[in-house]
PDB file of C-alpha atoms in Angstrom:
ATOM      1  CA  UNK A  39      21.911 -38.556  47.989  1.00  0.00           C
ATOM      2  CA  UNK A  40      21.672 -42.348  48.146  1.00  0.00           C
ATOM      3  CA  UNK A  41      19.191 -43.312  45.356  1.00  0.00           C
ATOM      4  CA  UNK A  42      17.411 -45.872  47.547  1.00  0.00           C
ATOM      5  CA  UNK A  43      16.334 -43.163  49.967  1.00  0.00           C
ATOM      6  CA  UNK A  44      14.816 -40.880  47.368  1.00  0.00           C
ATOM      7  CA  UNK A  45      11.737 -43.108  47.204  1.00  0.00           C
ATOM      8  CA  UNK A  46      10.839 -41.886  50.703  1.00  0.00           C
ATOM      9  CA  UNK A  47       9.806 -38.561  49.186  1.00  0.00           C
ATOM     10  CA  UNK A  48       7.071 -40.182  47.077  1.00  0.00           C
ATOM     11  CA  UNK A  49       4.557 -40.526  49.902  1.00  0.00           C
ATOM     12  CA  UNK A  50       1.129 -41.831  48.899  1.00  0.00           C
ATOM     13  CA  UNK A  51      -0.670 -42.515  52.149  1.00  0.00           C
ATOM     14  CA  UNK A  52       0.291 -44.898  54.940  1.00  0.00           C
ATOM     15  CA  UNK A  53       3.476 -46.524  53.761  1.00  0.00           C
ATOM     16  CA  UNK A  54       5.867 -49.239  54.943  1.00  0.00           C
ATOM     17  CA  UNK A  55       9.087 -49.445  52.986  1.00  0.00           C
ATOM     18  CA  UNK A  56      12.204 -51.592  53.431  1.00  0.00           C
ATOM     19  CA  UNK A  57      15.462 -50.121  52.226  1.00  0.00           C
ATOM     20  CA  UNK A  58      18.915 -51.713  52.092  1.00  0.00           C
ATOM     21  CA  UNK A  59      21.902 -49.406  51.642  1.00  0.00           C
ATOM     22  CA  UNK A  60      25.701 -49.709  51.650  1.00  0.00           C
ATOM     23  CA  UNK A  61      27.198 -48.794  55.017  1.00  0.00           C
ATOM     24  CA  UNK A  62      29.415 -45.685  55.268  1.00  0.00           C
ATOM     25  CA  UNK A  63      31.647 -47.627  57.693  1.00  0.00           C
ATOM     26  CA  UNK A  64      32.433 -51.100  56.340  1.00  0.00           C
ATOM     27  CA  UNK A  65      34.022 -53.653  58.666  1.00  0.00           C
ATOM     28  CA  UNK A  66      35.086 -56.146  56.009  1.00  0.00           C
ATOM     29  CA  UNK A  67      32.281 -58.630  56.707  1.00  0.00           C
ATOM     30  CA  UNK A  68      30.143 -58.744  53.556  1.00  0.00           C
ATOM     31  CA  UNK A  69      26.946 -59.885  55.289  1.00  0.00           C
ATOM     32  CA  UNK A  70      27.226 -57.138  57.900  1.00  0.00           C
ATOM     33  CA  UNK A  71      28.298 -54.262  55.659  1.00  0.00           C
ATOM     34  CA  UNK A  72      24.936 -52.790  54.777  1.00  0.00           C
ATOM     35  CA  UNK A  73      22.306 -50.606  56.409  1.00  0.00           C
ATOM     36  CA  UNK A  74      18.813 -52.096  56.661  1.00  0.00           C
ATOM     37  CA  UNK A  75      15.859 -49.898  57.618  1.00  0.00           C
ATOM     38  CA  UNK A  76      12.131 -50.488  57.512  1.00  0.00           C
ATOM     39  CA  UNK A  77      10.387 -47.124  57.355  1.00  0.00           C
ATOM     40  CA  UNK A  78       6.854 -46.533  58.616  1.00  0.00           C
ATOM     41  CA  UNK A  79       5.692 -43.308  57.013  1.00  0.00           C
ATOM     42  CA  UNK A  80       2.267 -42.292  58.214  1.00  0.00           C
ATOM     43  CA  UNK A  81       2.859 -38.772  56.881  1.00  0.00           C
ATOM     44  CA  UNK A  82       4.890 -37.090  54.137  1.00  0.00           C
ATOM     45  CA  UNK A  83       8.570 -37.183  55.108  1.00  0.00           C
ATOM     46  CA  UNK A  84       8.889 -33.394  54.977  1.00  0.00           C
ATOM     47  CA  UNK A  85       5.865 -32.767  57.217  1.00  0.00           C
ATOM     48  CA  UNK A  86       6.523 -34.897  60.291  1.00  0.00           C
ATOM     49  CA  UNK A  87       9.372 -35.645  62.678  1.00  0.00           C
ATOM     50  CA  UNK A  88      10.953 -39.075  62.384  1.00  0.00           C
ATOM     51  CA  UNK A  89      12.462 -41.441  64.937  1.00  0.00           C
ATOM     52  CA  UNK A  90      15.264 -43.841  64.030  1.00  0.00           C
ATOM     53  CA  UNK A  91      14.607 -46.856  66.261  1.00  0.00           C
ATOM     54  CA  UNK A  92      17.443 -49.152  67.336  1.00  0.00           C
ATOM     55  CA  UNK A  93      16.810 -52.466  69.058  1.00  0.00           C
ATOM     56  CA  UNK A  94      18.655 -54.156  71.903  1.00  0.00           C
ATOM     57  CA  UNK A  95      21.643 -56.480  71.778  1.00  0.00           C
ATOM     58  CA  UNK A  96      20.736 -59.994  70.604  1.00  0.00           C
ATOM     59  CA  UNK A  97      17.051 -59.105  70.267  1.00  0.00           C
ATOM     60  CA  UNK A  98      15.074 -62.115  69.089  1.00  0.00           C
ATOM     61  CA  UNK A  99      12.558 -60.054  67.127  1.00  0.00           C
ATOM     62  CA  UNK A 100      11.783 -56.486  66.051  1.00  0.00           C
ATOM     63  CA  UNK A 101       8.053 -57.190  65.713  1.00  0.00           C
ATOM     64  CA  UNK A 102       7.230 -55.113  68.786  1.00  0.00           C
ATOM     65  CA  UNK A 103       9.121 -52.153  67.365  1.00  0.00           C
ATOM     66  CA  UNK A 104       7.007 -52.271  64.229  1.00  0.00           C
ATOM     67  CA  UNK A 105       3.831 -52.187  66.337  1.00  0.00           C
ATOM     68  CA  UNK A 106       5.256 -49.167  68.141  1.00  0.00           C
ATOM     69  CA  UNK A 107       5.877 -47.481  64.789  1.00  0.00           C
ATOM     70  CA  UNK A 108       2.191 -47.736  63.924  1.00  0.00           C
ATOM     71  CA  UNK A 109       1.345 -46.035  67.214  1.00  0.00           C
ATOM     72  CA  UNK A 110       3.890 -43.298  66.493  1.00  0.00           C
ATOM     73  CA  UNK A 111       2.311 -42.757  63.070  1.00  0.00           C
ATOM     74  CA  UNK A 112      -1.035 -42.212  64.750  1.00  0.00           C
ATOM     75  CA  UNK A 113       0.610 -39.568  66.945  1.00  0.00           C
ATOM     76  CA  UNK A 114       1.903 -37.726  63.875  1.00  0.00           C
ATOM     77  CA  UNK A 115       5.444 -39.120  63.922  1.00  0.00           C
ATOM     78  CA  UNK A 116       7.238 -41.128  61.229  1.00  0.00           C
ATOM     79  CA  UNK A 117       9.644 -43.901  62.195  1.00  0.00           C
ATOM     80  CA  UNK A 118      12.267 -46.264  60.864  1.00  0.00           C
ATOM     81  CA  UNK A 119      13.426 -49.533  62.486  1.00  0.00           C
ATOM     82  CA  UNK A 120      17.069 -50.434  61.898  1.00  0.00           C
ATOM     83  CA  UNK A 121      18.885 -53.737  61.978  1.00  0.00           C
ATOM     84  CA  UNK A 122      22.027 -53.061  64.018  1.00  0.00           C
ATOM     85  CA  UNK A 123      25.426 -54.490  63.031  1.00  0.00           C
ATOM     86  CA  UNK A 124      25.622 -58.310  63.137  1.00  0.00           C
ATOM     87  CA  UNK A 125      21.880 -58.609  63.866  1.00  0.00           C
ATOM     88  CA  UNK A 126      19.026 -60.059  61.781  1.00  0.00           C
ATOM     89  CA  UNK A 127      19.692 -59.404  58.069  1.00  0.00           C
ATOM     90  CA  UNK A 128      23.294 -58.516  58.966  1.00  0.00           C
ATOM     91  CA  UNK A 129      24.066 -61.763  60.804  1.00  0.00           C
ATOM     92  CA  UNK A 130      26.780 -63.856  59.134  1.00  0.00           C
ATOM     93  CA  UNK A 131      25.861 -67.475  58.522  1.00  0.00           C
ATOM     94  CA  UNK A 132      26.849 -69.759  61.373  1.00  0.00           C
ATOM     95  CA  UNK A 133      26.573 -67.068  64.056  1.00  0.00           C
ATOM     96  CA  UNK A 134      23.815 -66.273  66.514  1.00  0.00           C
ATOM     97  CA  UNK A 135      21.872 -63.037  66.219  1.00  0.00           C
ATOM     98  CA  UNK A 136      24.140 -60.259  67.544  1.00  0.00           C
ATOM     99  CA  UNK A 137      26.763 -62.733  68.733  1.00  0.00           C
ATOM    100  CA  UNK A 138      29.606 -60.890  66.980  1.00  0.00           C
ATOM    101  CA  UNK A 139      28.604 -57.374  68.045  1.00  0.00           C
ATOM    102  CA  UNK A 140      30.055 -57.633  71.566  1.00  0.00           C
ATOM    103  CA  UNK A 141      32.795 -60.201  72.170  1.00  0.00           C
ATOM    104  CA  UNK A 142      36.217 -60.582  73.748  1.00  0.00           C
ATOM    105  CA  UNK A 143      37.580 -59.304  70.423  1.00  0.00           C
ATOM    106  CA  UNK A 144      37.610 -55.752  71.753  1.00  0.00           C
ATOM    107  CA  UNK A 145      38.863 -54.261  68.486  1.00  0.00           C
ATOM    108  CA  UNK A 146      35.950 -55.768  66.516  1.00  0.00           C
ATOM    109  CA  UNK A 147      33.496 -54.679  69.219  1.00  0.00           C
ATOM    110  CA  UNK A 148      34.830 -51.125  68.906  1.00  0.00           C
ATOM    111  CA  UNK A 149      34.658 -51.142  65.098  1.00  0.00           C
ATOM    112  CA  UNK A 150      31.103 -52.451  65.347  1.00  0.00           C
ATOM    113  CA  UNK A 151      30.129 -49.631  67.704  1.00  0.00           C
ATOM    114  CA  UNK A 152      31.725 -47.077  65.377  1.00  0.00           C
ATOM    115  CA  UNK A 153      29.835 -48.574  62.448  1.00  0.00           C
ATOM    116  CA  UNK A 154      26.497 -48.273  64.253  1.00  0.00           C
ATOM    117  CA  UNK A 155      27.174 -44.670  65.258  1.00  0.00           C
ATOM    118  CA  UNK A 156      28.339 -43.575  61.822  1.00  0.00           C
ATOM    119  CA  UNK A 157      25.338 -45.181  60.165  1.00  0.00           C
ATOM    120  CA  UNK A 158      22.716 -43.313  62.178  1.00  0.00           C
ATOM    121  CA  UNK A 159      24.620 -40.028  61.802  1.00  0.00           C
ATOM    122  CA  UNK A 160      24.740 -40.598  58.046  1.00  0.00           C
ATOM    123  CA  UNK A 161      21.035 -41.514  57.943  1.00  0.00           C
ATOM    124  CA  UNK A 162      20.147 -38.387  59.907  1.00  0.00           C
ATOM    125  CA  UNK A 163      21.977 -36.216  57.372  1.00  0.00           C
ATOM    126  CA  UNK A 164      20.323 -37.991  54.437  1.00  0.00           C
ATOM    127  CA  UNK A 165      16.822 -37.649  55.898  1.00  0.00           C
ATOM    128  CA  UNK A 166      17.318 -33.957  56.571  1.00  0.00           C
ATOM    129  CA  UNK A 167      18.492 -33.457  52.994  1.00  0.00           C
ATOM    130  CA  UNK A 168      15.199 -35.033  51.935  1.00  0.00           C
ATOM    131  CA  UNK A 169      13.329 -32.479  54.024  1.00  0.00           C
ATOM    132  CA  UNK A 170      12.619 -34.242  57.329  1.00  0.00           C
ATOM    133  CA  UNK A 171      11.974 -31.343  59.756  1.00  0.00           C
ATOM    134  CA  UNK A 172      13.506 -33.188  62.723  1.00  0.00           C
ATOM    135  CA  UNK A 173      15.233 -36.506  63.341  1.00  0.00           C
ATOM    136  CA  UNK A 174      15.313 -38.227  66.718  1.00  0.00           C
ATOM    137  CA  UNK A 175      16.861 -41.401  68.077  1.00  0.00           C
ATOM    138  CA  UNK A 176      14.989 -44.089  70.003  1.00  0.00           C
ATOM    139  CA  UNK A 177      17.371 -46.708  71.313  1.00  0.00           C
ATOM    140  CA  UNK A 178      16.977 -49.718  73.594  1.00  0.00           C
ATOM    141  CA  UNK A 179      19.937 -51.281  75.450  1.00  0.00           C
ATOM    142  CA  UNK A 180      22.691 -51.725  72.831  1.00  0.00           C
ATOM    143  CA  UNK A 181      20.762 -49.425  70.520  1.00  0.00           C
ATOM    144  CA  UNK A 182      20.583 -46.849  73.319  1.00  0.00           C
ATOM    145  CA  UNK A 183      24.366 -47.081  73.762  1.00  0.00           C
ATOM    146  CA  UNK A 184      24.855 -46.351  70.053  1.00  0.00           C
ATOM    147  CA  UNK A 185      22.358 -43.469  70.265  1.00  0.00           C
ATOM    148  CA  UNK A 186      24.066 -42.049  73.356  1.00  0.00           C
ATOM    149  CA  UNK A 187      27.435 -42.033  71.615  1.00  0.00           C
ATOM    150  CA  UNK A 188      25.925 -40.443  68.499  1.00  0.00           C
ATOM    151  CA  UNK A 189      24.571 -37.432  70.402  1.00  0.00           C
ATOM    152  CA  UNK A 190      28.006 -36.795  71.907  1.00  0.00           C
ATOM    153  CA  UNK A 191      29.783 -36.980  68.543  1.00  0.00           C
ATOM    154  CA  UNK A 192      27.476 -35.342  65.995  1.00  0.00           C
ATOM    155  CA  UNK A 193      25.224 -32.300  65.824  1.00  0.00           C
ATOM    156  CA  UNK A 194      21.821 -32.159  64.159  1.00  0.00           C
ATOM    157  CA  UNK A 195      19.829 -34.689  66.155  1.00  0.00           C
ATOM    158  CA  UNK A 196      16.649 -33.154  67.538  1.00  0.00           C
ATOM    159  CA  UNK A 197      15.934 -35.541  70.391  1.00  0.00           C
ATOM    160  CA  UNK A 198      16.870 -38.890  71.903  1.00  0.00           C
ATOM    161  CA  UNK A 199      15.024 -41.470  73.971  1.00  0.00           C
ATOM    162  CA  UNK A 200      17.441 -43.878  75.654  1.00  0.00           C
ATOM    163  CA  UNK A 201      15.790 -46.943  77.179  1.00  0.00           C
ATOM    164  CA  UNK A 202      18.018 -48.870  79.615  1.00  0.00           C
ATOM    165  CA  UNK A 203      21.329 -47.836  78.060  1.00  0.00           C
ATOM    166  CA  UNK A 204      24.510 -49.496  79.347  1.00  0.00           C
ATOM    167  CA  UNK A 205      26.527 -46.712  80.937  1.00  0.00           C
ATOM    168  CA  UNK A 206      29.514 -48.195  82.769  1.00  0.00           C
ATOM    169  CA  UNK A 207      31.111 -49.845  79.745  1.00  0.00           C
ATOM    170  CA  UNK A 208      34.338 -50.975  81.434  1.00  0.00           C
ATOM    171  CA  UNK A 209      32.317 -52.538  84.240  1.00  0.00           C
ATOM    172  CA  UNK A 210      30.100 -54.258  81.680  1.00  0.00           C
ATOM    173  CA  UNK A 211      33.042 -56.047  80.082  1.00  0.00           C
ATOM    174  CA  UNK A 212      34.798 -56.994  83.310  1.00  0.00           C
ATOM    175  CA  UNK A 213      32.230 -57.408  86.100  1.00  0.00           C
ATOM    176  CA  UNK A 214      28.600 -57.938  85.018  1.00  0.00           C
ATOM    177  CA  UNK A 215      27.688 -61.642  85.525  1.00  0.00           C
ATOM    178  CA  UNK A 216      25.720 -61.707  82.258  1.00  0.00           C
ATOM    179  CA  UNK A 217      29.056 -61.436  80.427  1.00  0.00           C
ATOM    180  CA  UNK A 218      30.903 -64.095  82.445  1.00  0.00           C
ATOM    181  CA  UNK A 219      31.914 -66.061  79.333  1.00  0.00           C
ATOM    182  CA  UNK A 220      33.356 -62.920  77.784  1.00  0.00           C
ATOM    183  CA  UNK A 221      35.271 -62.216  80.992  1.00  0.00           C
ATOM    184  CA  UNK A 222      36.732 -65.730  81.049  1.00  0.00           C
ATOM    185  CA  UNK A 223      37.934 -65.255  77.492  1.00  0.00           C
ATOM    186  CA  UNK A 224      39.533 -61.888  78.306  1.00  0.00           C
ATOM    187  CA  UNK A 225      41.405 -63.513  81.180  1.00  0.00           C
ATOM    188  CA  UNK A 226      42.454 -66.411  78.970  1.00  0.00           C
ATOM    189  CA  UNK A 227      43.838 -63.946  76.449  1.00  0.00           C
ATOM    190  CA  UNK A 228      45.677 -62.179  79.287  1.00  0.00           C
ATOM    191  CA  UNK A 229      44.237 -58.789  78.397  1.00  0.00           C
ATOM    192  CA  UNK A 230      44.938 -56.544  81.422  1.00  0.00           C
ATOM    193  CA  UNK A 231      42.014 -54.412  82.541  1.00  0.00           C
ATOM    194  CA  UNK A 232      44.138 -51.503  83.726  1.00  0.00           C
ATOM    195  CA  UNK A 233      45.679 -51.019  80.285  1.00  0.00           C
ATOM    196  CA  UNK A 234      42.254 -50.808  78.640  1.00  0.00           C
ATOM    197  CA  UNK A 235      40.668 -48.160  80.878  1.00  0.00           C
ATOM    198  CA  UNK A 236      41.397 -45.158  78.643  1.00  0.00           C
ATOM    199  CA  UNK A 237      40.019 -47.029  75.627  1.00  0.00           C
ATOM    200  CA  UNK A 238      36.789 -47.848  77.424  1.00  0.00           C
ATOM    201  CA  UNK A 239      36.364 -44.154  78.272  1.00  0.00           C
ATOM    202  CA  UNK A 240      36.174 -43.441  74.542  1.00  0.00           C
ATOM    203  CA  UNK A 241      32.907 -45.396  74.351  1.00  0.00           C
ATOM    204  CA  UNK A 242      31.478 -44.351  77.724  1.00  0.00           C
ATOM    205  CA  UNK A 243      28.914 -41.619  76.944  1.00  0.00           C
ATOM    206  CA  UNK A 244      29.196 -39.523  80.116  1.00  0.00           C
ATOM    207  CA  UNK A 245      32.919 -38.942  79.483  1.00  0.00           C
ATOM    208  CA  UNK A 246      31.914 -36.769  76.509  1.00  0.00           C
ATOM    209  CA  UNK A 247      29.950 -33.547  76.114  1.00  0.00           C
ATOM    210  CA  UNK A 248      26.517 -33.640  74.544  1.00  0.00           C
ATOM    211  CA  UNK A 249      26.058 -32.135  71.082  1.00  0.00           C
ATOM    212  CA  UNK A 250      22.333 -31.775  71.707  1.00  0.00           C
ATOM    213  CA  UNK A 251      20.210 -29.772  74.158  1.00  0.00           C
ATOM    214  CA  UNK A 252      20.088 -31.959  77.328  1.00  0.00           C
ATOM    215  CA  UNK A 253      16.411 -31.071  77.673  1.00  0.00           C
ATOM    216  CA  UNK A 254      15.761 -33.093  74.516  1.00  0.00           C
ATOM    217  CA  UNK A 255      17.217 -36.311  75.957  1.00  0.00           C
ATOM    218  CA  UNK A 256      15.021 -38.714  77.929  1.00  0.00           C
ATOM    219  CA  UNK A 257      16.665 -41.616  79.790  1.00  0.00           C
ATOM    220  CA  UNK A 258      14.475 -44.444  81.068  1.00  0.00           C
ATOM    221  CA  UNK A 259      15.416 -47.532  83.044  1.00  0.00           C
ATOM    222  CA  UNK A 260      14.367 -50.201  85.478  1.00  0.00           C
ATOM    223  CA  UNK A 261      15.109 -50.444  89.189  1.00  0.00           C
ATOM    224  CA  UNK A 262      16.285 -54.033  88.755  1.00  0.00           C
ATOM    225  CA  UNK A 263      18.274 -53.791  85.528  1.00  0.00           C
ATOM    226  CA  UNK A 264      21.791 -55.193  86.214  1.00  0.00           C
ATOM    227  CA  UNK A 265      23.319 -53.374  83.233  1.00  0.00           C
ATOM    228  CA  UNK A 266      21.639 -49.947  83.038  1.00  0.00           C
ATOM    229  CA  UNK A 267      21.015 -49.756  86.784  1.00  0.00           C
ATOM    230  CA  UNK A 268      19.577 -46.532  88.294  1.00  0.00           C
ATOM    231  CA  UNK A 269      22.827 -45.132  89.763  1.00  0.00           C
ATOM    232  CA  UNK A 270      24.575 -45.464  86.418  1.00  0.00           C
ATOM    233  CA  UNK A 271      21.681 -43.818  84.550  1.00  0.00           C
ATOM    234  CA  UNK A 272      21.872 -40.837  86.917  1.00  0.00           C
ATOM    235  CA  UNK A 273      25.521 -40.410  86.009  1.00  0.00           C
TER     236      UNK A 273
END
């Protein structure tokens, strides 16, 4: 058990606790290679379910997520807000928030995704060892993509809420106008799309079987979202 997490068991009323831990999947970037979670424990850890909340790509703030945690506490649910790889406390100096998480460096983007997935799977196991009766995932956008991959790769999650997850990952890299600069760079590097298709399938959630009861997964989106558009969410 990671010593920093053991303090979660000493609940003494409404509690907000920041914890920084070494990542189980280092990428070689010192600033990025840690897990950062702010826990909102409105109840003893072993008496309430807990959501691990993951923000969107290049989010400018997690303040709204912390407000949501207080509301979850009032509903009898504990929560923890994560900083995803290359975001906030994990952002290397000289880079924008989340800038390095998704780039034309496809290998780094893949390692970053793997890091995010392994971290929440590891956290889930640690929290259950501490007695958490159930652990769920609450992901938005990029965080929802990480959550979606986690529930296809690992057992033990008890629920997942995916808000506007990107689904068509190959399309995202090659066609979505929001990523036009990335697409220009891929063309400049002469990376052929057709040779990357099988690799993109590895990180496309619906190409994999769920390791969780589908009835415990809720997918939400917007009619006008250009990334997690309704037809893709249905798939």
